[in-house]
Amino acid sequence: ALWLVNSESEDWLPEIDVVENIGQEPNNLYFVVHWKDGKGVQKRDYLTYTGKEAFHEHFHTYGMIWDEDKISWTLDGEVVFETTAFSPDVPLFLYMNTAIGGIWPGAPEPGNVNEEFLIDYVRVYQDRGEE
């Protein structure tokens, strides 16, 4: 998973999942934003993207464009999902990890654990509004 989480409070929300991929579903990617509404109810908007082959078979580039009123997710340079449902206005920090099991997606199937997560590079850009 590549994800951004709240860096200003102990509450884990808001969260933006740049990409998630689980062993039981190697052809699926998850692009998600999680938040709480004004009443404290947890919300999310997401896309489950299904590829023709397992994503761990080849290198891919995963991206996310975080604007004031929209979040866009990219796969190999192409936008695959956008939402205007929510866009955080607080600083978030980046996690890059290989998590195994948990509440979601549950315990992995025996023998179905890819223990390697190779990252070639990470780039972060900020639009300064200059023209």
PDB file of C-alpha atoms in Angstrom:
ATOM      1  CA  ALA A   1       0.000   0.000   0.000  1.00  0.00           C
ATOM      2  CA  LEU A   2       0.951   3.601  -0.628  1.00  0.00           C
ATOM      3  CA  TRP A   3      -1.168   5.876   1.516  1.00  0.00           C
ATOM      4  CA  LEU A   4      -1.409   9.276   3.175  1.00  0.00           C
ATOM      5  CA  VAL A   5      -2.707   9.724   6.718  1.00  0.00           C
ATOM      6  CA  ASN A   6      -3.440  12.584   9.078  1.00  0.00           C
ATOM      7  CA  SER A   7      -0.326  14.075  10.627  1.00  0.00           C
ATOM      8  CA  GLU A   8      -2.041  16.556  12.947  1.00  0.00           C
ATOM      9  CA  SER A   9      -4.178  14.385  15.224  1.00  0.00           C
ATOM     10  CA  GLU A  10      -4.375  10.901  16.686  1.00  0.00           C
ATOM     11  CA  ASP A  11      -7.416  10.207  14.499  1.00  0.00           C
ATOM     12  CA  TRP A  12      -6.302   8.325  11.395  1.00  0.00           C
ATOM     13  CA  LEU A  13      -8.730  10.229   9.178  1.00  0.00           C
ATOM     14  CA  PRO A  14      -8.607  11.682   6.650  1.00  0.00           C
ATOM     15  CA  GLU A  15      -6.725   9.056   4.650  1.00  0.00           C
ATOM     16  CA  ILE A  16      -5.943   8.812   0.957  1.00  0.00           C
ATOM     17  CA  ASP A  17      -4.932   5.404  -0.367  1.00  0.00           C
ATOM     18  CA  VAL A  18      -2.765   6.157  -3.392  1.00  0.00           C
ATOM     19  CA  VAL A  19      -2.947   2.420  -4.153  1.00  0.00           C
ATOM     20  CA  GLU A  20      -3.678  -0.798  -2.286  1.00  0.00           C
ATOM     21  CA  ASN A  21      -3.220  -4.341  -3.625  1.00  0.00           C
ATOM     22  CA  ILE A  22      -3.893  -7.526  -1.690  1.00  0.00           C
ATOM     23  CA  GLY A  23      -2.521 -11.025  -2.243  1.00  0.00           C
ATOM     24  CA  GLN A  24      -5.898 -12.722  -2.565  1.00  0.00           C
ATOM     25  CA  GLU A  25      -6.800 -10.370  -5.445  1.00  0.00           C
ATOM     26  CA  PRO A  26      -3.573  -9.767  -7.406  1.00  0.00           C
ATOM     27  CA  ASN A  27      -5.417  -8.276 -10.401  1.00  0.00           C
ATOM     28  CA  ASN A  28      -7.225  -5.657  -8.299  1.00  0.00           C
ATOM     29  CA  LEU A  29      -6.071  -2.234  -7.176  1.00  0.00           C
ATOM     30  CA  TYR A  30      -7.941  -0.043  -4.711  1.00  0.00           C
ATOM     31  CA  PHE A  31      -7.915   3.768  -4.905  1.00  0.00           C
ATOM     32  CA  VAL A  32      -9.672   5.263  -1.851  1.00  0.00           C
ATOM     33  CA  VAL A  33     -10.270   8.428   0.159  1.00  0.00           C
ATOM     34  CA  HIS A  34     -11.623   8.046   3.731  1.00  0.00           C
ATOM     35  CA  TRP A  35     -12.976  10.879   5.913  1.00  0.00           C
ATOM     36  CA  LYS A  36     -15.540  11.784   8.573  1.00  0.00           C
ATOM     37  CA  ASP A  37     -18.433  14.057   7.694  1.00  0.00           C
ATOM     38  CA  GLY A  38     -19.616  16.972   9.845  1.00  0.00           C
ATOM     39  CA  LYS A  39     -21.543  14.544  12.090  1.00  0.00           C
ATOM     40  CA  GLY A  40     -18.486  12.294  12.610  1.00  0.00           C
ATOM     41  CA  VAL A  41     -19.787   9.535  10.332  1.00  0.00           C
ATOM     42  CA  GLN A  42     -17.032   7.705   8.458  1.00  0.00           C
ATOM     43  CA  LYS A  43     -17.312   8.050   4.670  1.00  0.00           C
ATOM     44  CA  ARG A  44     -15.310   6.880   1.682  1.00  0.00           C
ATOM     45  CA  ASP A  45     -15.201   7.134  -2.069  1.00  0.00           C
ATOM     46  CA  TYR A  46     -13.241   4.573  -4.046  1.00  0.00           C
ATOM     47  CA  LEU A  47     -12.630   2.572  -7.172  1.00  0.00           C
ATOM     48  CA  THR A  48     -11.692  -1.081  -7.438  1.00  0.00           C
ATOM     49  CA  TYR A  49      -9.659  -1.323 -10.631  1.00  0.00           C
ATOM     50  CA  THR A  50      -9.261  -4.756 -12.219  1.00  0.00           C
ATOM     51  CA  GLY A  51      -6.336  -5.405 -14.553  1.00  0.00           C
ATOM     52  CA  LYS A  52      -5.808  -8.162 -17.107  1.00  0.00           C
ATOM     53  CA  GLU A  53      -2.899  -9.647 -15.123  1.00  0.00           C
ATOM     54  CA  ALA A  54      -1.501  -9.603 -11.597  1.00  0.00           C
ATOM     55  CA  PHE A  55      -0.021  -6.196 -10.816  1.00  0.00           C
ATOM     56  CA  HIS A  56       2.993  -7.632  -9.006  1.00  0.00           C
ATOM     57  CA  GLU A  57       4.198  -9.227 -12.258  1.00  0.00           C
ATOM     58  CA  HIS A  58       5.533  -5.903 -13.643  1.00  0.00           C
ATOM     59  CA  PHE A  59       6.581  -2.458 -12.452  1.00  0.00           C
ATOM     60  CA  HIS A  60       3.882   0.208 -12.563  1.00  0.00           C
ATOM     61  CA  THR A  61       3.714   3.890 -11.702  1.00  0.00           C
ATOM     62  CA  TYR A  62       1.019   4.918  -9.253  1.00  0.00           C
ATOM     63  CA  GLY A  63       0.131   8.546  -8.792  1.00  0.00           C
ATOM     64  CA  MET A  64      -2.297  10.835  -7.072  1.00  0.00           C
ATOM     65  CA  ILE A  65      -3.097  14.473  -7.760  1.00  0.00           C
ATOM     66  CA  TRP A  66      -4.511  16.163  -4.684  1.00  0.00           C
ATOM     67  CA  ASP A  67      -6.228  19.450  -5.482  1.00  0.00           C
ATOM     68  CA  GLU A  68      -8.299  21.699  -3.259  1.00  0.00           C
ATOM     69  CA  ASP A  69     -11.601  20.257  -4.500  1.00  0.00           C
ATOM     70  CA  LYS A  70     -10.659  17.047  -6.326  1.00  0.00           C
ATOM     71  CA  ILE A  71      -8.447  13.973  -6.025  1.00  0.00           C
ATOM     72  CA  SER A  72      -7.307  12.077  -9.119  1.00  0.00           C
ATOM     73  CA  TRP A  73      -5.539   8.708  -9.162  1.00  0.00           C
ATOM     74  CA  THR A  74      -3.245   7.607 -11.969  1.00  0.00           C
ATOM     75  CA  LEU A  75      -1.932   4.256 -13.124  1.00  0.00           C
ATOM     76  CA  ASP A  76       1.020   4.281 -15.510  1.00  0.00           C
ATOM     77  CA  GLY A  77       0.378   7.945 -16.278  1.00  0.00           C
ATOM     78  CA  GLU A  78      -3.346   7.628 -17.057  1.00  0.00           C
ATOM     79  CA  VAL A  79      -6.109   8.951 -14.780  1.00  0.00           C
ATOM     80  CA  VAL A  80      -8.210   5.963 -13.670  1.00  0.00           C
ATOM     81  CA  PHE A  81     -10.370   7.553 -10.946  1.00  0.00           C
ATOM     82  CA  GLU A  82     -11.391  11.020  -9.782  1.00  0.00           C
ATOM     83  CA  THR A  83     -13.577  12.220  -6.948  1.00  0.00           C
ATOM     84  CA  THR A  84     -14.931  15.541  -5.787  1.00  0.00           C
ATOM     85  CA  ALA A  85     -16.729  13.917  -2.838  1.00  0.00           C
ATOM     86  CA  PHE A  86     -13.966  15.007  -0.429  1.00  0.00           C
ATOM     87  CA  SER A  87     -10.489  16.482  -0.568  1.00  0.00           C
ATOM     88  CA  PRO A  88      -8.578  16.904   2.718  1.00  0.00           C
ATOM     89  CA  ASP A  89      -7.404  20.351   3.783  1.00  0.00           C
ATOM     90  CA  VAL A  90      -4.944  19.144   6.432  1.00  0.00           C
ATOM     91  CA  PRO A  91      -1.342  17.950   6.084  1.00  0.00           C
ATOM     92  CA  LEU A  92      -0.968  14.210   5.517  1.00  0.00           C
ATOM     93  CA  PHE A  93       2.156  12.090   5.620  1.00  0.00           C
ATOM     94  CA  LEU A  94       3.138   9.254   3.311  1.00  0.00           C
ATOM     95  CA  TYR A  95       3.297   5.588   4.319  1.00  0.00           C
ATOM     96  CA  MET A  96       4.783   2.956   2.013  1.00  0.00           C
ATOM     97  CA  ASN A  97       4.341  -0.472   3.506  1.00  0.00           C
ATOM     98  CA  THR A  98       3.699  -4.153   3.062  1.00  0.00           C
ATOM     99  CA  ALA A  99       0.984  -5.027   5.554  1.00  0.00           C
ATOM    100  CA  ILE A 100      -0.142  -8.627   5.933  1.00  0.00           C
ATOM    101  CA  GLY A 101      -3.657  -9.296   7.178  1.00  0.00           C
ATOM    102  CA  GLY A 102      -5.776  -7.051   9.352  1.00  0.00           C
ATOM    103  CA  ILE A 103      -9.441  -6.168   9.676  1.00  0.00           C
ATOM    104  CA  TRP A 104      -9.481  -5.627   5.924  1.00  0.00           C
ATOM    105  CA  PRO A 105      -8.798  -7.812   3.956  1.00  0.00           C
ATOM    106  CA  GLY A 106      -8.488 -10.439   6.712  1.00  0.00           C
ATOM    107  CA  ALA A 107      -5.840 -13.128   7.149  1.00  0.00           C
ATOM    108  CA  PRO A 108      -4.004 -14.111   3.963  1.00  0.00           C
ATOM    109  CA  GLU A 109      -4.462 -17.516   2.428  1.00  0.00           C
ATOM    110  CA  PRO A 110      -1.534 -19.850   3.269  1.00  0.00           C
ATOM    111  CA  GLY A 111       1.141 -19.684   0.577  1.00  0.00           C
ATOM    112  CA  ASN A 112      -0.382 -16.531  -0.919  1.00  0.00           C
ATOM    113  CA  VAL A 113       1.977 -13.933   0.549  1.00  0.00           C
ATOM    114  CA  ASN A 114       4.190 -11.829  -1.706  1.00  0.00           C
ATOM    115  CA  GLU A 115       6.915 -10.694   0.684  1.00  0.00           C
ATOM    116  CA  GLU A 116       8.602  -8.211  -1.622  1.00  0.00           C
ATOM    117  CA  PHE A 117       7.611  -4.611  -2.354  1.00  0.00           C
ATOM    118  CA  LEU A 118      10.094  -2.994  -4.714  1.00  0.00           C
ATOM    119  CA  ILE A 119       9.989   0.803  -5.062  1.00  0.00           C
ATOM    120  CA  ASP A 120      12.123   2.387  -7.776  1.00  0.00           C
ATOM    121  CA  TYR A 121      11.442   6.035  -6.907  1.00  0.00           C
ATOM    122  CA  VAL A 122       9.104   8.425  -5.122  1.00  0.00           C
ATOM    123  CA  ARG A 123       8.381  11.947  -6.339  1.00  0.00           C
ATOM    124  CA  VAL A 124       6.354  14.612  -4.598  1.00  0.00           C
ATOM    125  CA  TYR A 125       5.426  17.877  -6.272  1.00  0.00           C
ATOM    126  CA  GLN A 126       3.628  20.961  -5.030  1.00  0.00           C
ATOM    127  CA  ASP A 127       1.928  23.463  -7.308  1.00  0.00           C
ATOM    128  CA  ARG A 128       3.098  26.893  -6.190  1.00  0.00           C
ATOM    129  CA  GLY A 129       0.438  28.633  -8.245  1.00  0.00           C
ATOM    130  CA  GLU A 130       3.026  30.403 -10.369  1.00  0.00           C
ATOM    131  CA  GLU A 131       2.204  31.016 -13.994  1.00  0.00           C
TER     132      GLU A 131
END
